[in-house]
Short mmCIF file of C-alpha atoms in Angstrom, two decimals:
data_model
loop_
_atom_site.label_atom_id
_atom_site.label_comp_id
_atom_site.label_asym_id
_atom_site.label_seq_id
_atom_site.Cartn_x
_atom_site.Cartn_y
_atom_site.Cartn_z
CA GLN A 1 5.20 -1.15 -14.32
CA SER A 2 7.50 -3.82 -12.99
CA ALA A 3 7.74 -4.52 -9.28
CA LEU A 4 10.67 -3.10 -7.39
CA THR A 5 13.34 -5.68 -6.57
CA GLN A 6 13.83 -6.81 -2.99
CA PRO A 7 15.73 -9.81 -1.59
CA ALA A 8 13.37 -12.70 -0.89
CA SER A 9 14.65 -13.17 2.64
CA VAL A 10 16.93 -11.61 5.22
CA SER A 11 17.75 -13.01 8.65
CA GLY A 12 19.57 -11.92 11.75
CA SER A 13 20.01 -12.71 15.41
CA PRO A 14 18.36 -10.69 18.17
CA GLY A 15 20.20 -7.44 18.72
CA GLN A 16 21.81 -7.42 15.30
CA SER A 17 21.12 -4.99 12.47
CA ILE A 18 19.81 -5.98 9.08
CA THR A 19 19.27 -4.04 5.87
CA ILE A 20 16.70 -4.67 3.15
CA SER A 21 17.31 -3.20 -0.29
CA CYS A 22 14.71 -2.04 -2.80
CA THR A 23 15.89 -1.42 -6.35
CA GLY A 24 13.90 0.42 -8.96
CA THR A 25 14.55 2.78 -11.85
CA SER A 26 14.83 6.47 -12.56
CA SER A 27 11.05 6.44 -13.19
CA ASP A 28 10.25 5.49 -9.62
CA VAL A 29 12.73 5.12 -6.74
CA GLY A 30 15.46 7.11 -8.45
CA GLY A 31 13.20 9.91 -9.58
CA TYR A 32 11.32 10.80 -6.41
CA ASN A 33 11.79 10.91 -2.65
CA TYR A 34 8.49 9.10 -2.23
CA VAL A 35 9.73 5.71 -1.11
CA SER A 36 7.84 4.10 1.75
CA TRP A 37 8.17 0.85 3.68
CA TYR A 38 5.52 -1.46 5.15
CA GLN A 39 5.60 -4.25 7.70
CA GLN A 40 3.11 -7.09 7.38
CA HIS A 41 2.61 -9.86 9.91
CA PRO A 42 0.82 -13.04 8.75
CA GLY A 43 -2.90 -12.52 8.28
CA LYS A 44 -2.68 -8.82 9.07
CA ALA A 45 -2.90 -5.63 7.07
CA PRO A 46 0.35 -3.85 6.20
CA LYS A 47 1.59 -1.11 8.52
CA LEU A 48 3.47 2.00 7.45
CA MET A 49 7.01 2.08 8.87
CA ILE A 50 8.83 4.71 6.79
CA TYR A 51 7.63 7.38 4.35
CA ASP A 52 9.43 9.86 2.11
CA VAL A 53 12.57 7.67 2.14
CA SER A 54 13.57 8.26 5.75
CA HIS A 55 10.70 9.65 7.83
CA ARG A 56 9.16 7.62 10.62
CA PRO A 57 5.48 8.00 11.50
CA SER A 58 4.75 8.67 15.13
CA GLY A 59 4.65 5.45 17.10
CA VAL A 60 7.16 3.58 14.94
CA SER A 61 10.30 2.54 16.78
CA ASN A 62 13.48 4.48 16.02
CA ARG A 63 15.12 1.10 15.41
CA PHE A 64 13.68 1.43 11.91
CA SER A 65 15.45 3.78 9.50
CA GLY A 66 15.40 4.40 5.76
CA SER A 67 17.76 5.78 3.16
CA LYS A 68 18.21 6.01 -0.60
CA SER A 69 21.09 6.14 -3.04
CA GLY A 70 20.30 6.52 -6.70
CA SER A 71 17.58 4.02 -7.64
CA THR A 72 18.06 1.82 -4.57
CA ALA A 73 16.35 2.46 -1.26
CA SER A 74 17.13 0.65 1.96
CA LEU A 75 15.39 -0.16 5.22
CA THR A 76 17.60 -0.87 8.23
CA ILE A 77 16.31 -2.53 11.38
CA SER A 78 18.72 -2.16 14.27
CA GLY A 79 18.57 -4.05 17.55
CA LEU A 80 16.56 -6.80 15.89
CA GLN A 81 13.73 -8.16 18.04
CA ALA A 82 11.51 -11.22 17.75
CA GLU A 83 8.51 -9.01 16.99
CA ASP A 84 10.28 -7.69 13.88
CA GLU A 85 9.83 -11.05 12.17
CA ALA A 86 7.45 -10.24 9.32
CA ASP A 87 7.26 -9.48 5.62
CA TYR A 88 8.48 -6.06 4.50
CA TYR A 89 7.53 -4.22 1.33
CA CYS A 90 8.87 -1.05 -0.22
CA SER A 91 6.75 1.17 -2.42
CA SER A 92 7.37 4.15 -4.67
CA TYR A 93 5.48 6.83 -6.51
CA THR A 94 6.11 6.60 -10.26
CA SER A 95 6.39 8.95 -13.20
CA SER A 96 3.04 7.62 -14.47
CA ASN A 97 1.30 8.89 -11.31
CA THR A 98 0.86 5.29 -10.24
CA ARG A 99 2.40 3.40 -7.35
CA VAL A 100 4.57 0.30 -7.38
CA PHE A 101 5.45 -2.17 -4.63
CA GLY A 102 8.56 -4.20 -4.09
CA THR A 103 8.59 -7.98 -4.36
CA GLY A 104 8.67 -8.31 -0.58
CA THR A 105 11.26 -9.56 1.91
CA LYS A 106 10.69 -12.10 4.65
CA VAL A 107 12.64 -11.15 7.76
CA THR A 108 13.53 -14.02 10.07
CA VAL A 109 14.85 -13.52 13.59
CA LEU A 110 17.14 -16.46 14.33
CA GLN B 1 -8.66 7.16 15.30
CA VAL B 2 -8.56 6.35 11.61
CA GLN B 3 -10.72 3.40 10.62
CA LEU B 4 -11.14 1.84 7.21
CA VAL B 5 -13.58 -1.05 6.89
CA GLU B 6 -13.92 -2.95 3.62
CA SER B 7 -17.00 -4.93 2.67
CA GLY B 8 -18.51 -6.68 -0.32
CA GLY B 9 -16.03 -9.49 -0.85
CA GLY B 10 -17.17 -12.93 -1.92
CA VAL B 11 -17.04 -15.65 -4.56
CA VAL B 12 -17.70 -14.72 -8.18
CA GLN B 13 -17.55 -16.69 -11.40
CA PRO B 14 -15.07 -15.69 -14.12
CA GLY B 15 -16.52 -12.91 -16.22
CA GLY B 16 -18.69 -11.74 -13.35
CA SER B 17 -18.83 -8.45 -11.46
CA LEU B 18 -18.55 -7.33 -7.86
CA ARG B 19 -18.45 -4.04 -6.00
CA LEU B 20 -16.24 -3.49 -2.97
CA SER B 21 -16.84 -0.71 -0.48
CA CYS B 22 -14.67 0.93 2.14
CA ALA B 23 -16.21 2.90 4.99
CA ALA B 24 -13.89 5.57 6.37
CA SER B 25 -13.98 7.30 9.74
CA GLY B 26 -11.72 9.17 12.12
CA PHE B 27 -10.32 11.63 9.58
CA SER B 28 -11.49 14.21 7.06
CA PHE B 29 -12.21 11.79 4.23
CA SER B 30 -12.92 14.47 1.63
CA ASN B 31 -9.40 15.90 2.03
CA TYR B 32 -7.45 12.77 1.14
CA GLY B 33 -6.78 10.62 -1.87
CA MET B 34 -7.54 6.93 -1.46
CA HIS B 35 -6.14 3.71 -2.88
CA TRP B 36 -7.06 0.10 -3.46
CA VAL B 37 -4.26 -2.43 -3.03
CA ARG B 38 -4.59 -6.19 -3.42
CA GLN B 39 -2.70 -9.27 -2.34
CA ALA B 40 -3.18 -12.64 -4.00
CA PRO B 41 -2.96 -15.65 -1.67
CA GLY B 42 0.65 -16.16 -0.61
CA LYS B 43 1.84 -13.35 -2.86
CA GLY B 44 3.05 -9.77 -2.51
CA LEU B 45 1.22 -6.47 -2.54
CA GLU B 46 -0.06 -5.03 -5.82
CA TRP B 47 -1.31 -1.47 -6.19
CA VAL B 48 -4.66 -1.39 -8.01
CA ALA B 49 -6.10 2.11 -8.20
CA PHE B 50 -6.03 5.64 -6.79
CA ILE B 51 -8.63 8.40 -6.63
CA GLU B 52 -7.85 11.98 -5.73
CA TYR B 53 -9.73 13.73 -2.90
CA ASP B 54 -12.12 15.45 -5.32
CA ALA B 55 -12.90 12.28 -7.30
CA ILE B 56 -11.72 13.91 -10.53
CA THR B 57 -8.29 12.32 -10.95
CA LYS B 58 -8.08 8.52 -11.08
CA HIS B 59 -5.24 6.16 -11.92
CA TYR B 60 -5.22 2.41 -12.48
CA ALA B 61 -2.74 -0.42 -12.72
CA ASP B 62 -2.45 -1.80 -16.25
CA SER B 63 -3.71 -5.16 -14.98
CA VAL B 64 -7.16 -3.74 -14.15
CA LYS B 65 -7.48 -0.77 -16.51
CA GLY B 66 -10.74 -0.87 -18.43
CA ARG B 67 -12.26 -3.49 -16.08
CA PHE B 68 -12.18 -1.81 -12.66
CA THR B 69 -13.57 1.60 -11.69
CA ILE B 70 -12.68 3.43 -8.50
CA SER B 71 -15.12 5.96 -7.11
CA ARG B 72 -15.95 7.78 -3.90
CA ASP B 73 -18.85 9.48 -2.15
CA ASN B 74 -17.47 12.20 0.09
CA SER B 75 -20.93 12.84 1.57
CA LYS B 76 -20.97 9.25 2.87
CA ASN B 77 -17.23 8.84 3.57
CA THR B 78 -17.19 5.83 1.30
CA LEU B 79 -14.73 4.51 -1.26
CA SER B 80 -15.78 1.94 -3.86
CA LEU B 81 -14.24 -0.37 -6.42
CA GLN B 82 -16.48 -1.70 -9.20
CA MET B 83 -14.89 -4.81 -10.68
CA ASN B 84 -16.13 -6.19 -14.00
CA SER B 85 -14.95 -8.98 -16.32
CA LEU B 86 -13.34 -10.71 -13.37
CA ARG B 87 -10.60 -13.26 -13.92
CA PRO B 88 -9.20 -15.98 -11.66
CA GLU B 89 -6.02 -13.92 -11.32
CA ASP B 90 -8.06 -11.17 -9.65
CA THR B 91 -8.48 -13.48 -6.64
CA ALA B 92 -6.97 -11.59 -3.71
CA VAL B 93 -7.52 -9.75 -0.49
CA TYR B 94 -8.40 -6.17 -1.41
CA TYR B 95 -7.32 -3.39 0.95
CA CYS B 96 -8.37 0.23 0.91
CA ALA B 97 -5.72 2.65 2.09
CA LYS B 98 -5.53 6.35 2.87
CA ASP B 99 -3.02 8.37 0.86
CA GLY B 100 -0.53 10.25 2.99
CA HIS B 101 -1.16 12.52 5.93
CA CYS B 102 -1.20 16.18 6.88
CA THR B 103 0.17 17.99 9.89
CA SER B 104 -0.67 21.51 10.98
CA ASN B 105 2.11 22.75 8.69
CA SER B 106 2.32 20.47 5.68
CA CYS B 107 0.85 17.57 3.80
CA TYR B 108 2.85 14.46 2.90
CA PRO B 109 1.26 12.47 0.07
CA HIS B 110 2.26 9.36 -1.86
CA HIS B 111 2.35 6.72 0.83
CA PHE B 112 -0.25 4.38 2.29
CA ASP B 113 -0.89 5.91 5.68
CA TYR B 114 -3.61 3.62 7.06
CA TRP B 115 -5.03 0.37 5.76
CA GLY B 116 -8.29 -1.47 6.22
CA GLN B 117 -8.42 -5.09 7.32
CA GLY B 118 -9.10 -6.31 3.79
CA ALA B 119 -11.90 -8.04 1.88
CA LEU B 120 -11.40 -11.38 0.11
CA LEU B 121 -12.47 -11.78 -3.50
CA THR B 122 -12.39 -15.26 -4.99
CA VAL B 123 -12.94 -15.65 -8.72
CA SER B 124 -13.68 -19.28 -9.46
CA SER B 125 -16.17 -21.43 -11.31
#
């Protein structure tokens, strides 16, 4: 199972919106609405930000939103804040009943 | 509140074995599937293994299949990962994670709902 493809880095100024893509195949992202997104600050455990493509867990800011088109999912962060600077990973359920992560994207707030 | 606490990490020689544990609290452990996920130093996340709530169904990444065994003891709220034939490329922080969540109306599986703080395994001679 190959990792899902994410851009290595994305940057934006405070207040701007950025979008991170996550590209898979029909056996994972394209085949199921089980895409999730995780935020990871240095030295910390990942934190769930989005599940089932577009659902936010309680306590996660509504500045974070998710979507999917075909085999590409996206995470959008609006009103970018300094605290959003972190690594972000997508993940998907797969047709083999396994899970696969994306390659990870480093978000920099300029 | 949900708590997952990993233990058992350390330094092991190539070819050696180690067992990781994850103590769960704050939720009904026996109702949820559980995962192990690892992260090599400076690298991304890699899913390792999953065990269903009843311990019957298990799935593994190809990279660890035949060498690692995931198990659970629902009476002790504990998840384990037995790692044999260890290789230097197994060096990573190992996280346990809870699979999905349930509300009063529905259950939503197939995401990593809560994570432990991680346990470091170093495979080196």
